[in-house]
PDB file of C-alpha atoms in Angstrom:
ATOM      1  CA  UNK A 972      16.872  66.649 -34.772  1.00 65.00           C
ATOM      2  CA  UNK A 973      19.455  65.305 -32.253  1.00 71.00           C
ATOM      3  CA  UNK A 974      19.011  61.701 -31.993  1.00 91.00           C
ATOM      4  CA  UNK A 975      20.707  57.709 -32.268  1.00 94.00           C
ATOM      5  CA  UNK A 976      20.188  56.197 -35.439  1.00 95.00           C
ATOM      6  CA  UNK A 977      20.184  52.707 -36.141  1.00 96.00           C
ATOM      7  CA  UNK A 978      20.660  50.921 -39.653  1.00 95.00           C
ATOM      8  CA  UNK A 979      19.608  48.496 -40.636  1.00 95.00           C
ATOM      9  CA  UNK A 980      15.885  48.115 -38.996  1.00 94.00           C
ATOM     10  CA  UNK A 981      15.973  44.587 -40.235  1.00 94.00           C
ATOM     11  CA  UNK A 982      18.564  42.015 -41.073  1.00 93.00           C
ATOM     12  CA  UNK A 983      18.655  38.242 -42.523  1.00 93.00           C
ATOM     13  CA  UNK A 984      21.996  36.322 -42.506  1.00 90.00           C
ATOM     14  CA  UNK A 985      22.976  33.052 -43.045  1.00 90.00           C
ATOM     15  CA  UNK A 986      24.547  30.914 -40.902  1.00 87.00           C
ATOM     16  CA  UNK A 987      28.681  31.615 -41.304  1.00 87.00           C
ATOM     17  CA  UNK A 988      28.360  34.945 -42.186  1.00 91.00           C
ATOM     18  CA  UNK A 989      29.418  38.219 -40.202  1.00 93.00           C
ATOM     19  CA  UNK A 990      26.967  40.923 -39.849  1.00 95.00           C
ATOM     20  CA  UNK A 991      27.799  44.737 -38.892  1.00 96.00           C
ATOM     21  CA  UNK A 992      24.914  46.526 -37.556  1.00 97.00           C
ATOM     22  CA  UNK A 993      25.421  50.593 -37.447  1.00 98.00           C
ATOM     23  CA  UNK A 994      24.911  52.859 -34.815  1.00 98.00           C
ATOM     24  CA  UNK A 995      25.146  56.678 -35.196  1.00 97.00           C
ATOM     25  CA  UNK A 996      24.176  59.353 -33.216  1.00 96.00           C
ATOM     26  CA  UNK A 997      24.713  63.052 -32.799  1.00 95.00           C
ATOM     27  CA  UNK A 998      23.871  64.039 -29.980  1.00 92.00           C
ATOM     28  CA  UNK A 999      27.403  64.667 -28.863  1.00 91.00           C
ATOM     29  CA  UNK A1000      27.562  62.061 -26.032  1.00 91.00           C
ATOM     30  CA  UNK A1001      30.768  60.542 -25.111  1.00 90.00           C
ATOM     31  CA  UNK A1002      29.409  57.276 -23.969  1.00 91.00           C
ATOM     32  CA  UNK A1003      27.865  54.326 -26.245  1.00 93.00           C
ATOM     33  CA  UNK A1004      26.304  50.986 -25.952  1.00 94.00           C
ATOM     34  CA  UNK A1005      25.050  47.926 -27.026  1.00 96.00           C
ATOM     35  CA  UNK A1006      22.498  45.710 -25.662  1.00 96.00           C
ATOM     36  CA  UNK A1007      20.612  42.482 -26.931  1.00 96.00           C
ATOM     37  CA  UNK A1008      16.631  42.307 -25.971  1.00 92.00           C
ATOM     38  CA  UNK A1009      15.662  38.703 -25.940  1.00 90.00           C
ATOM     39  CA  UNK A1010      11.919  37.881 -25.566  1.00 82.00           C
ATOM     40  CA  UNK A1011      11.607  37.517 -21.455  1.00 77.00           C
ATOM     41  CA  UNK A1012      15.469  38.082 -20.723  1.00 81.00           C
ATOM     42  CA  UNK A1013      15.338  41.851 -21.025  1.00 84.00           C
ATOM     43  CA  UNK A1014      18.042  43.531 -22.003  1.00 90.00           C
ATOM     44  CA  UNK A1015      22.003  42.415 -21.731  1.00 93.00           C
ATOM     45  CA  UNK A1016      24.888  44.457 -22.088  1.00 93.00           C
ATOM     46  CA  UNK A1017      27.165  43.194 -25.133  1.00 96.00           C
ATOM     47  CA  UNK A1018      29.773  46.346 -25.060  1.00 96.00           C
ATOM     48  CA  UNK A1019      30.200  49.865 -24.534  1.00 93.00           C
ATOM     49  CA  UNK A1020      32.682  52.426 -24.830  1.00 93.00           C
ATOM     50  CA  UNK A1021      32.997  55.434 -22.719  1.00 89.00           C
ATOM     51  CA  UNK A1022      35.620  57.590 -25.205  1.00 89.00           C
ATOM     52  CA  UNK A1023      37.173  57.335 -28.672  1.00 94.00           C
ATOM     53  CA  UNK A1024      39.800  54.481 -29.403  1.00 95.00           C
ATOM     54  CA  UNK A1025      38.701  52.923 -26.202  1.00 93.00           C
ATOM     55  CA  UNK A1026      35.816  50.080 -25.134  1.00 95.00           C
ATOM     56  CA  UNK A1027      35.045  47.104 -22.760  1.00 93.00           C
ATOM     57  CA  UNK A1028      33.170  43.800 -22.639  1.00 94.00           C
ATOM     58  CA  UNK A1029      29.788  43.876 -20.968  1.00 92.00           C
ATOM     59  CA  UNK A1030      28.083  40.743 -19.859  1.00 90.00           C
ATOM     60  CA  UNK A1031      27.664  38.545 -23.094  1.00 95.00           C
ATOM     61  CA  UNK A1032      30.703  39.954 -25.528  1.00 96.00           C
ATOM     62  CA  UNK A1033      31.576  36.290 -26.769  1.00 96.00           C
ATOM     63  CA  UNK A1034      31.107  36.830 -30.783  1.00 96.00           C
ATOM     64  CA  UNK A1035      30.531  40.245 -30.951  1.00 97.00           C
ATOM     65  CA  UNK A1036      33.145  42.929 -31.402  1.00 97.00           C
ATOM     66  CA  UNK A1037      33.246  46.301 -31.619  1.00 98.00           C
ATOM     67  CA  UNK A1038      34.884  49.918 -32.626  1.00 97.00           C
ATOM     68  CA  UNK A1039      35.150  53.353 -31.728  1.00 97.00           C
ATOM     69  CA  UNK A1040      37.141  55.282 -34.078  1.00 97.00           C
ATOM     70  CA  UNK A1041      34.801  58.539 -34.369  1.00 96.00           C
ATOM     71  CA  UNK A1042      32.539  59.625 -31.683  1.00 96.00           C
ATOM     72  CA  UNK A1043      30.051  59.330 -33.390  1.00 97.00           C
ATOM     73  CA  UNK A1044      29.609  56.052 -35.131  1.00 98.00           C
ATOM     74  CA  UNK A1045      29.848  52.453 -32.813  1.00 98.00           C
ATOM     75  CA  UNK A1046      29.200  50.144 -34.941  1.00 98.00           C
ATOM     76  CA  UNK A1047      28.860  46.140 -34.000  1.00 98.00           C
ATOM     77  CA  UNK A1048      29.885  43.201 -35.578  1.00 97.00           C
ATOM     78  CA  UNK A1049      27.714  39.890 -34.888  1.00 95.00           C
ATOM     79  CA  UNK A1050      30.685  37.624 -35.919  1.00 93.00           C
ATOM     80  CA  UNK A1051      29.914  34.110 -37.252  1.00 88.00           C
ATOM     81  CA  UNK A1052      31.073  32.546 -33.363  1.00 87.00           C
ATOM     82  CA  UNK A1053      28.024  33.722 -31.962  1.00 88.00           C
ATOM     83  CA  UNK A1054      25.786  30.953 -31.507  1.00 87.00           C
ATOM     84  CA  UNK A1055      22.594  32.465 -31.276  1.00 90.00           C
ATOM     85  CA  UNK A1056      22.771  35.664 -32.681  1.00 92.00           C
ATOM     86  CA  UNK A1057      19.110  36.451 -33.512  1.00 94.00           C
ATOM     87  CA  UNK A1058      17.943  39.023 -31.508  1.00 94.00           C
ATOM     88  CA  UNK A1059      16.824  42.204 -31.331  1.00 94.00           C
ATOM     89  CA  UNK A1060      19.636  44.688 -30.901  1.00 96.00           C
ATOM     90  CA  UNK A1061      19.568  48.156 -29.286  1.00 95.00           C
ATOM     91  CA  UNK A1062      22.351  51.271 -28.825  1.00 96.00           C
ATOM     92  CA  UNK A1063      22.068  53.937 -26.728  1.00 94.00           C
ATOM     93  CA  UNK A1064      24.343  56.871 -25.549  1.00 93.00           C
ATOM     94  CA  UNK A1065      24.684  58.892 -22.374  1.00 89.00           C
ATOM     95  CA  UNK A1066      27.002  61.778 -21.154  1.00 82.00           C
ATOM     96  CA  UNK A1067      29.802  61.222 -19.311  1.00 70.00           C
ATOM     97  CA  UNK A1068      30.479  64.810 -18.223  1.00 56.00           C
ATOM     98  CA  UNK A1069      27.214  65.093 -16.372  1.00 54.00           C
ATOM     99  CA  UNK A1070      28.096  61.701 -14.408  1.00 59.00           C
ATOM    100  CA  UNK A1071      26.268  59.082 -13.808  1.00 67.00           C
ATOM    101  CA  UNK A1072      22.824  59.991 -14.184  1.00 74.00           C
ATOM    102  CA  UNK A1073      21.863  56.211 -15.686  1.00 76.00           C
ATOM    103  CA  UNK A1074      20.214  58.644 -18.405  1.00 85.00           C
ATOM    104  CA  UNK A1075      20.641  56.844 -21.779  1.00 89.00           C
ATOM    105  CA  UNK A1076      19.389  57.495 -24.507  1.00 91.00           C
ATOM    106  CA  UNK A1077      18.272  54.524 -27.320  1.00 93.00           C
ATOM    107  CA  UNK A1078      18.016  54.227 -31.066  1.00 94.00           C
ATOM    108  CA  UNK A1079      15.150  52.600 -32.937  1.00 93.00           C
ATOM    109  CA  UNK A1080      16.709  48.976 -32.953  1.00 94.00           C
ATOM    110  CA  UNK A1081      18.246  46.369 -35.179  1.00 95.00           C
ATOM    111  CA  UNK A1082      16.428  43.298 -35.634  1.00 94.00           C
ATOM    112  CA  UNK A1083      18.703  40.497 -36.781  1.00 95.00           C
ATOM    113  CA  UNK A1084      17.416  37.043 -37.678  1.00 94.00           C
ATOM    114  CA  UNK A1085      19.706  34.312 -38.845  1.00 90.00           C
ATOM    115  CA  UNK A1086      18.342  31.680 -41.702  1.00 85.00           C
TER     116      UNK A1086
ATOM    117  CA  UNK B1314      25.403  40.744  -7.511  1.00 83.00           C
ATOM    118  CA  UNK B1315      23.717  43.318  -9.391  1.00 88.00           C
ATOM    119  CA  UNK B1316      19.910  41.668 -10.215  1.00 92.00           C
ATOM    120  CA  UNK B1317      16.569  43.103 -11.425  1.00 95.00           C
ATOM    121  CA  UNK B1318      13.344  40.973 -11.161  1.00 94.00           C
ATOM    122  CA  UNK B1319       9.911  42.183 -12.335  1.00 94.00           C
ATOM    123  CA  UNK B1320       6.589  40.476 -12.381  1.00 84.00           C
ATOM    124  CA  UNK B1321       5.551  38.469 -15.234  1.00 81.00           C
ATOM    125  CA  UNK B1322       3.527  39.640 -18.356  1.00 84.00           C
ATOM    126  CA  UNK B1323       1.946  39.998 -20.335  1.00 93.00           C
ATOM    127  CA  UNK B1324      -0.293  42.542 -18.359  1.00 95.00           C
ATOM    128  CA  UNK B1325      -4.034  43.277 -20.060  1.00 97.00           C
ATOM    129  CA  UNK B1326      -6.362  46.178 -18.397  1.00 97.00           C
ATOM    130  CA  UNK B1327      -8.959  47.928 -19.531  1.00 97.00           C
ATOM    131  CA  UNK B1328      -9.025  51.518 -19.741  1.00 97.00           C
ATOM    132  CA  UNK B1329      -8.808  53.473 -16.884  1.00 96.00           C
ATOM    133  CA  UNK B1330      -7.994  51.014 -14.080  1.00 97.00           C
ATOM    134  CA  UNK B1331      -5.237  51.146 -11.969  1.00 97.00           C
ATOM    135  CA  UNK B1332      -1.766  49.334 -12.572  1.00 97.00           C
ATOM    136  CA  UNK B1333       1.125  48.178 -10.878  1.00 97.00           C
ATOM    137  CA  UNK B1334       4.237  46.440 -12.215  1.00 97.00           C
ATOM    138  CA  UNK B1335       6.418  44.918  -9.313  1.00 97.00           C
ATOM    139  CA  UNK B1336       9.832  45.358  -9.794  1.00 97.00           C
ATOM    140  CA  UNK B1337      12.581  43.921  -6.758  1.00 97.00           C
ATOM    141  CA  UNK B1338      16.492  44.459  -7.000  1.00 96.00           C
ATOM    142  CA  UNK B1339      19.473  43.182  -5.342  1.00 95.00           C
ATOM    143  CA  UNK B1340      22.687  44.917  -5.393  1.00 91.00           C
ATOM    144  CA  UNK B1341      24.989  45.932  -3.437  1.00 84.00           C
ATOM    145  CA  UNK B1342      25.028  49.458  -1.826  1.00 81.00           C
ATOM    146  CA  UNK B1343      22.090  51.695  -2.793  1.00 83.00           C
ATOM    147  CA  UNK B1344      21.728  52.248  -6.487  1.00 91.00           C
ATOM    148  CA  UNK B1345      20.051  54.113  -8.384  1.00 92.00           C
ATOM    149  CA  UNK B1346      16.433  52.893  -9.720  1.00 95.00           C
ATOM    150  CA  UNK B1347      14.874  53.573 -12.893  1.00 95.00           C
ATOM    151  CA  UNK B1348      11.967  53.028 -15.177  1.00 97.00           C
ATOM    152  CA  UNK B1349      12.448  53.006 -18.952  1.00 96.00           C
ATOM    153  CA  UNK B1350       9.504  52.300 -21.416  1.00 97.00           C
ATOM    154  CA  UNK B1351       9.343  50.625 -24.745  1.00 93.00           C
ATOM    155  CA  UNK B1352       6.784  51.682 -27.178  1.00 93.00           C
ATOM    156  CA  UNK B1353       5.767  49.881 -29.860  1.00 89.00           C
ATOM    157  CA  UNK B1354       8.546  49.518 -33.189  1.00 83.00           C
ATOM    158  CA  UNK B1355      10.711  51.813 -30.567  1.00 85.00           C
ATOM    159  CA  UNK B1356      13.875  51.919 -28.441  1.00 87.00           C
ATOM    160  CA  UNK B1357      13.422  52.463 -24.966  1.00 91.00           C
ATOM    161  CA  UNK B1358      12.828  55.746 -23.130  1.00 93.00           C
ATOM    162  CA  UNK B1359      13.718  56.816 -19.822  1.00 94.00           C
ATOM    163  CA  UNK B1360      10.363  57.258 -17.774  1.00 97.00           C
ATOM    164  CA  UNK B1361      11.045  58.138 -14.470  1.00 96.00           C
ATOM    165  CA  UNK B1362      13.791  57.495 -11.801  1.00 94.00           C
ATOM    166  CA  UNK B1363      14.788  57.701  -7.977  1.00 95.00           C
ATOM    167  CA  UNK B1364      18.273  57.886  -7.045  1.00 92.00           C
ATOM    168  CA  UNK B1365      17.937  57.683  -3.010  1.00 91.00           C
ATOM    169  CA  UNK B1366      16.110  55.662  -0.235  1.00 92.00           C
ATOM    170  CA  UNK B1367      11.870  57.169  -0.289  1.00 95.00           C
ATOM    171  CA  UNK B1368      12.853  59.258  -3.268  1.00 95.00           C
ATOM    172  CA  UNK B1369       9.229  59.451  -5.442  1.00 97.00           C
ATOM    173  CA  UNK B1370      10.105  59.400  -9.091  1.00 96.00           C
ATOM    174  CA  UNK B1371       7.109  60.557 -11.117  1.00 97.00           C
ATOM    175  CA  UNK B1372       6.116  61.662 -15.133  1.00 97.00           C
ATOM    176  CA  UNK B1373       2.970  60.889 -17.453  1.00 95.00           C
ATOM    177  CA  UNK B1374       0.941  59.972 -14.602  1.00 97.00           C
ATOM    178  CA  UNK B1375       3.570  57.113 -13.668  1.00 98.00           C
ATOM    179  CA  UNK B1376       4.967  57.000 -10.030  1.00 98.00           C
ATOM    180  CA  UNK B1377       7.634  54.538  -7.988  1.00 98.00           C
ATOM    181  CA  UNK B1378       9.292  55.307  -4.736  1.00 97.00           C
ATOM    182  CA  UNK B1379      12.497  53.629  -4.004  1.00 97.00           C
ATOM    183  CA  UNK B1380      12.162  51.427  -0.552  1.00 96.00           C
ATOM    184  CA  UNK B1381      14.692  50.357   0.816  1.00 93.00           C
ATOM    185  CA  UNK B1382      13.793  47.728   3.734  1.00 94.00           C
ATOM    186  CA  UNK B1383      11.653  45.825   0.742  1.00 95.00           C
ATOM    187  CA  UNK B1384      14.102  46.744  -2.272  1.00 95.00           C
ATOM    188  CA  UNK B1385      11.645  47.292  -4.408  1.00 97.00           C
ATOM    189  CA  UNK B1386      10.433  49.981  -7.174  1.00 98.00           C
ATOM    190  CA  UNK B1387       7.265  49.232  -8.426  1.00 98.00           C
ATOM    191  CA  UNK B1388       5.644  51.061 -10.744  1.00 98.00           C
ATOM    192  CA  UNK B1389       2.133  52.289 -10.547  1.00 98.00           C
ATOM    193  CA  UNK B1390      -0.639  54.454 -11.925  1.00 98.00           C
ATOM    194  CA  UNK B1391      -3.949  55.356 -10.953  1.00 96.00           C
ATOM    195  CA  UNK B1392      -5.692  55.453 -14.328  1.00 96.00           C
ATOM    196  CA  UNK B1393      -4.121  53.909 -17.514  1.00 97.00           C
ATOM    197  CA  UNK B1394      -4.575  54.523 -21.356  1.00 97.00           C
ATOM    198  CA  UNK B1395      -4.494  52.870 -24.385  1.00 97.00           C
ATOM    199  CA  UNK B1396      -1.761  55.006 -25.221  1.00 96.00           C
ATOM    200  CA  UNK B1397      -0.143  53.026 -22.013  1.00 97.00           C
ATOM    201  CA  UNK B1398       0.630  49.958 -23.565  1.00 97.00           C
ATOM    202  CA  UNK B1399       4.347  49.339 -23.743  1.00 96.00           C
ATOM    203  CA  UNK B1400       6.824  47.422 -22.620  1.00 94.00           C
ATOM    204  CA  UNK B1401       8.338  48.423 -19.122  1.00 96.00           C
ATOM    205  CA  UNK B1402      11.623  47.629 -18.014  1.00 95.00           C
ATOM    206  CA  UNK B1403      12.929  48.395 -14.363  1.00 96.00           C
ATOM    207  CA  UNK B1404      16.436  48.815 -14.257  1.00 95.00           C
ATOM    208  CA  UNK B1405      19.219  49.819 -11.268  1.00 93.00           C
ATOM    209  CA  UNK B1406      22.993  51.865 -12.324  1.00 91.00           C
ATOM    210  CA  UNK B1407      25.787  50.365 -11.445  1.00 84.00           C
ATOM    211  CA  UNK B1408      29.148  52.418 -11.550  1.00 80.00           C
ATOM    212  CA  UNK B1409      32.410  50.333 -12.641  1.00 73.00           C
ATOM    213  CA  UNK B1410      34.768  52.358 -14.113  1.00 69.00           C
ATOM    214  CA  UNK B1411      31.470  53.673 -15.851  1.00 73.00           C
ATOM    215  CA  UNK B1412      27.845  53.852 -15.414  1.00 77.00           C
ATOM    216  CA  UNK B1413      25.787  50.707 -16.694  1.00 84.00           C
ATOM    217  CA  UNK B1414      22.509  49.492 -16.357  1.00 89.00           C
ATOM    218  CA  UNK B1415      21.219  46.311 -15.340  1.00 91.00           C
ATOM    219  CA  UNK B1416      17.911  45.664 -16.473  1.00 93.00           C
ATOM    220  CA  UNK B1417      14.554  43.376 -15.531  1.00 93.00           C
ATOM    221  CA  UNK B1418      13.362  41.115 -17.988  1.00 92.00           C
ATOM    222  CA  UNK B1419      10.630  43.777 -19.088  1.00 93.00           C
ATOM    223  CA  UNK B1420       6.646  43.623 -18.579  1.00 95.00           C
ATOM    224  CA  UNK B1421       4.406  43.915 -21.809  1.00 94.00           C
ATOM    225  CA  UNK B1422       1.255  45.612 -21.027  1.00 96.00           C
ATOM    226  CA  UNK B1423      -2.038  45.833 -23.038  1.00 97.00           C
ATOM    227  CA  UNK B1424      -4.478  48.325 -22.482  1.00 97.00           C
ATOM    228  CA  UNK B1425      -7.793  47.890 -23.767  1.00 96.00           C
ATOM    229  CA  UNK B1426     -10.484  50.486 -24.716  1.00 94.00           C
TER     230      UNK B1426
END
């Protein structure tokens, strides 16, 4: 089945440390993102990336960062600068050849919680 | 700039009554609108969408019609399940350099038998 998967589904880290969360999907989209759900803030945009080799800053990038080397794989990294970093994370895909349809499509999540 | 505000939840009905979820944007232009829903230990899921002025986006029983003069897209239906409860997120598309979503702080409803 075509789909975005997420590992892992839960994650403890202690303060200092970096974290990589994984994102894979194979649905053959172009496009991928990241976004943090907070209880009550909905969800933010941390980055995305629209081809291989290439992505941008959303709206709260400051100790996150990214990469794009495959297609298929975007994997984040909640870097130890990120002063709140527990939070649920979510990516999603959408293609790019179809324009902008606002269609995207979401993994399962990535729940992170700092000790 | 780009903005999404929806009415506070949670939101507990019982079955079969009828729901609404107020959702208001600003932005600039006319964007497109969108529901996405959240069910439990899931990611979100696109529900329905409208992507011009009176446009009626409907699935599952859900509708919202995009008005203009009131910017709003709130989300109704006439007789919910327990299979309903979710959490609902309005959300409008921006397009800068590529498509993003800005999304509402998201509505938690309950349905109970």
């Amino acid at each position: 089945d075509g789909g975005i998967t997420q590992s892992p589904k839960y994650l403890f880290r202690k303060e200092g440390q970096n974290v990589t969360l994984s994102c894979e999907q194979n649905l053959n989209h172009d496009a991928m993102y990241w976004y943090r759900q907070d209880p009550g803030q909905g969800l933010r945009l941390i980055y995305y990336s629209q081809i291989v080799n290439d992505f941008q800053k959303g709206d709260i990038a400051e100790g996150y960062s990214v990469s794009r080397e495959k297609k298929e794989s975007f994997p984040l990294t909640v870097t130890s600068a990120q002063k709140n970093p527990t939070a649920f994370y979510l990516c999603a895909s959408s293609l790019r050849d179809r324009g902008y349809t606002g269609e995207l499509f979401f993994g399962e999540g990535s729940r992170l919680t700092v000790l | 700039g780009n903005s999404v505000t929806q009415m506070e939840g949670p939101v507990t009905l019982s079955e079969e009554a009828f729901l609404t979820i107020n959702c208001t944007y600003t932005a600039t232009g006319y964007p497109s609108l969108f529901w996405y829903v959240q069910y439990p230990g899931e990611g979100l899921q696109l529900l329905l969408k409208a992507t011009k002025a009176d446009d009626k986006g409907s699935n599952k029983g859900f509708e919202a019609t995009y008005r203009k003069e009131t910017t709003s897209f709130h989300l109704e239906k006439g007789s919910v399940q327990v299979s309903d409860s979710a959490v609902y997120f309005c959300a409008l598309l921006i397009i800068q350099g590529a498509q993003k979503l800005v999304f509402g702080q998201g509505t938690r409803l309950t349905i109970n038998p």
